[in-house]
Coordinates of C-alpha atoms in Angstrom, one line a residue:
M40 CA -9.5 -55.2 -33.4
V41 CA -8.4 -52.1 -31.5
I42 CA -5.2 -51.9 -33.6
K43 CA -7.0 -51.3 -36.9
P44 CA -9.0 -48.2 -35.7
L45 CA -5.9 -46.8 -34.0
S46 CA -3.8 -47.1 -37.2
Y47 CA -6.6 -45.5 -39.1
F48 CA -6.6 -42.6 -36.7
V49 CA -2.8 -42.2 -37.2
E50 CA -3.3 -42.1 -40.9
I51 CA -5.9 -39.4 -40.6
C52 CA -3.7 -37.3 -38.4
K53 CA -1.0 -37.1 -41.1
T54 CA -2.9 -34.4 -42.8
N55 CA -2.3 -30.8 -41.6
L56 CA -5.9 -30.0 -41.0
M57 CA -6.3 -33.0 -38.9
K58 CA -3.2 -32.3 -36.9
Q59 CA -4.4 -28.9 -36.1
L60 CA -7.8 -30.2 -35.1
L61 CA -6.2 -32.9 -32.9
Y62 CA -4.1 -30.2 -31.3
L63 CA -7.1 -28.0 -30.6
I64 CA -9.1 -30.9 -29.1
L65 CA -6.5 -32.7 -27.1
I66 CA -3.6 -30.4 -26.3
L67 CA -5.2 -27.0 -25.5
P68 CA -7.3 -28.3 -22.7
L69 CA -4.2 -29.7 -21.1
L70 CA -2.5 -26.3 -21.3
A71 CA -5.5 -24.8 -19.5
M72 CA -5.0 -27.1 -16.5
T73 CA -1.8 -25.4 -15.4
P74 CA -1.3 -24.7 -11.7
P75 CA -2.1 -21.2 -10.3
N76 CA 0.2 -18.6 -11.8
K77 CA 2.6 -16.3 -9.9
E78 CA 0.3 -13.4 -10.0
A79 CA -2.6 -15.3 -8.3
K80 CA -0.2 -16.4 -5.5
Q81 CA 1.1 -12.9 -5.0
R82 CA -2.5 -11.5 -5.0
K83 CA -3.3 -13.9 -2.2
V84 CA -0.3 -12.6 -0.2
V85 CA -1.5 -9.0 -0.6
E86 CA -5.0 -10.0 0.3
A87 CA -3.8 -11.7 3.4
Y88 CA -1.8 -8.6 4.3
V89 CA -4.8 -6.3 3.9
H90 CA -7.1 -8.7 5.8
T91 CA -4.6 -8.9 8.7
L92 CA -4.2 -5.1 8.7
L93 CA -7.9 -4.5 8.8
N94 CA -8.6 -7.1 11.5
T95 CA -5.7 -6.2 13.8
D96 CA -6.4 -3.8 16.7
E97 CA -4.7 -0.4 16.6
E98 CA -3.1 -1.1 19.9
I99 CA -1.4 -4.2 18.5
L100 CA -0.2 -2.1 15.5
N101 CA 1.8 0.1 17.9
I102 CA 5.0 -1.6 16.8
Y103 CA 8.1 -1.0 18.9
E104 CA 10.6 -3.5 17.6
N105 CA 11.5 -5.4 14.4
E106 CA 10.2 -8.6 15.9
D107 CA 6.8 -7.1 16.4
I108 CA 6.5 -6.4 12.7
Q109 CA 7.4 -10.0 11.8
Q110 CA 4.9 -11.4 14.3
I111 CA 2.0 -9.3 13.0
F112 CA 2.8 -9.6 9.3
P113 CA 4.6 -12.9 8.6
S114 CA 4.4 -12.2 4.9
F115 CA 6.9 -9.3 5.3
K116 CA 10.4 -10.2 4.3
L117 CA 12.6 -8.2 6.7
T118 CA 16.2 -7.9 5.6
R119 CA 17.6 -5.6 8.2
T120 CA 17.1 -3.9 11.6
Y121 CA 15.1 -0.7 11.5
T122 CA 15.7 2.5 13.4
K123 CA 13.1 3.9 15.7
K124 CA 12.2 6.5 13.0
E125 CA 11.7 3.9 10.4
I126 CA 9.5 1.8 12.7
D127 CA 7.4 4.9 13.4
E128 CA 7.0 5.5 9.7
I129 CA 5.9 1.9 9.2
K130 CA 3.5 2.2 12.1
E131 CA 2.1 5.5 10.9
S132 CA 1.7 4.2 7.4
L133 CA -0.1 1.0 8.5
L134 CA -2.5 3.0 10.8
Y135 CA -3.3 5.4 7.9
I136 CA -4.0 2.6 5.5
K137 CA -6.2 0.9 8.1
Q138 CA -8.1 4.1 8.8
I139 CA -8.8 4.8 5.1
L140 CA -9.8 1.2 4.2
Q141 CA -11.8 0.4 7.3
G142 CA -15.4 -0.5 6.3
H143 CA -14.7 0.0 2.6
R144 CA -14.9 -2.6 -0.2
Y145 CA -11.6 -3.0 -2.1
K146 CA -9.9 -4.9 -4.9
I147 CA -6.3 -5.8 -5.3
L148 CA -4.8 -4.5 -8.6
N149 CA -1.6 -5.5 -10.3
F150 CA 0.6 -2.9 -12.0
K151 CA -1.1 -3.0 -15.4
E152 CA -4.6 -2.6 -13.9
A153 CA -3.5 0.2 -11.6
D154 CA -1.6 2.0 -14.4
K155 CA -4.8 2.1 -16.5
K156 CA -6.7 3.7 -13.6
L157 CA -3.9 6.1 -12.7
K158 CA -3.2 7.5 -16.2
T159 CA -4.5 10.9 -15.3
E160 CA -2.2 11.1 -12.2
G161 CA 0.9 10.1 -14.1
G162 CA 0.5 6.3 -14.0
A163 CA 1.5 3.6 -11.5
V164 CA 5.0 3.3 -10.0
A165 CA 6.9 0.1 -11.0
S166 CA 9.6 -1.7 -9.1
D167 CA 12.7 -3.5 -10.4
R168 CA 12.8 -5.8 -7.4
G169 CA 9.3 -7.3 -7.6
D170 CA 5.7 -6.8 -8.6
V171 CA 3.8 -3.8 -7.3
Y172 CA 0.2 -4.3 -6.2
Y173 CA -2.2 -1.5 -5.5
I174 CA -5.6 -1.3 -3.7
Y175 CA -8.6 0.0 -5.5
D176 CA -11.3 1.4 -3.1
K177 CA -14.6 0.4 -4.7
D178 CA -16.6 2.8 -2.5
L179 CA -14.5 5.9 -3.3
K180 CA -13.9 4.6 -6.8
G181 CA -10.2 5.3 -6.8
V182 CA -6.8 3.7 -6.4
F183 CA -5.4 4.1 -2.9
F184 CA -1.8 4.3 -4.1
Q185 CA -0.4 4.9 -0.7
A186 CA -1.3 1.4 0.2
A187 CA 0.9 -0.1 -2.5
V188 CA 3.2 -3.1 -1.7
V189 CA 5.9 -4.9 -3.6
V190 CA 5.9 -8.7 -3.7
D191 CA 9.0 -10.7 -4.7
D192 CA 9.2 -14.0 -6.5
D193 CA 9.2 -15.9 -3.2
N194 CA 5.7 -14.4 -2.5
K195 CA 6.9 -12.2 0.3
I196 CA 6.2 -8.5 0.7
I197 CA 9.5 -6.8 0.4
S198 CA 8.4 -3.1 0.3
I199 CA 5.5 -1.0 1.4
A200 CA 4.5 2.6 0.4
I201 CA 5.1 5.0 3.3
G202 CA 3.6 8.1 1.7
M203 CA 4.7 10.9 -0.7
C204 CA 8.2 12.1 -1.1
F205 CA 9.1 15.5 -2.3
N206 CA 11.8 16.8 -4.7
P207 CA 10.5 15.3 -7.1
K208 CA 7.0 14.6 -5.8
R209 CA 6.5 10.8 -6.0
L210 CA 5.4 7.8 -4.0
C211 CA 8.0 6.6 -1.5
F212 CA 8.6 3.0 -0.7
L213 CA 10.4 1.5 2.3
Y214 CA 12.2 -1.7 1.3
L215 CA 11.9 -4.1 4.2

C-alpha cells in the first residue's frame, strides 16, 4: 500500500515545476543546516583575544619573553623569537588597546564591514596571509583600526596592528 503512493509521488516529480518545488521544500533546509562557517570561528578567536586582553592585569601584560606572550594569548601563532624591541612594541600596543577599549562596548568587524565604515579614511587594510578583523567601538562610534588582527585558516592570530607607520602613512602590522 505504501508503494503505490510513493510511485505516484515519483511520477509527479518528473515535471519541472514539481522538481523545483521539491528542491525548495526538501533540499534547501538541509543546506541551511551547515556547520559554523570559517568567519564565525575566526570571530570567536578575536572575541576571546579581546576578552583576555581586557580582563588581564596590566602587570601581567608586562611581557618580557616570547613564552610570556604565548601563555597570556594562546591564540597567537608565534613563528619566531622576538627581539626586546619587538616585545616592547607588542606590549605597548596591547596596553594601548586595553586602555582605549576598557569600559567601552565593542563589536568585531570583518574586512568588508570595516571597509564600509572606513571609506572616508581610505578604507580597511587587507592581508594576503589571512582575514583581517577590526574592532568597532560602539561608544565612540568608530572603528578602532589600531586594534586590528589577522587570523589564518587555522583560527590562530598571526598578526597584530602595532600602530601607524610613516612613509607612506599606513597601519603597521607585526606578523607573529
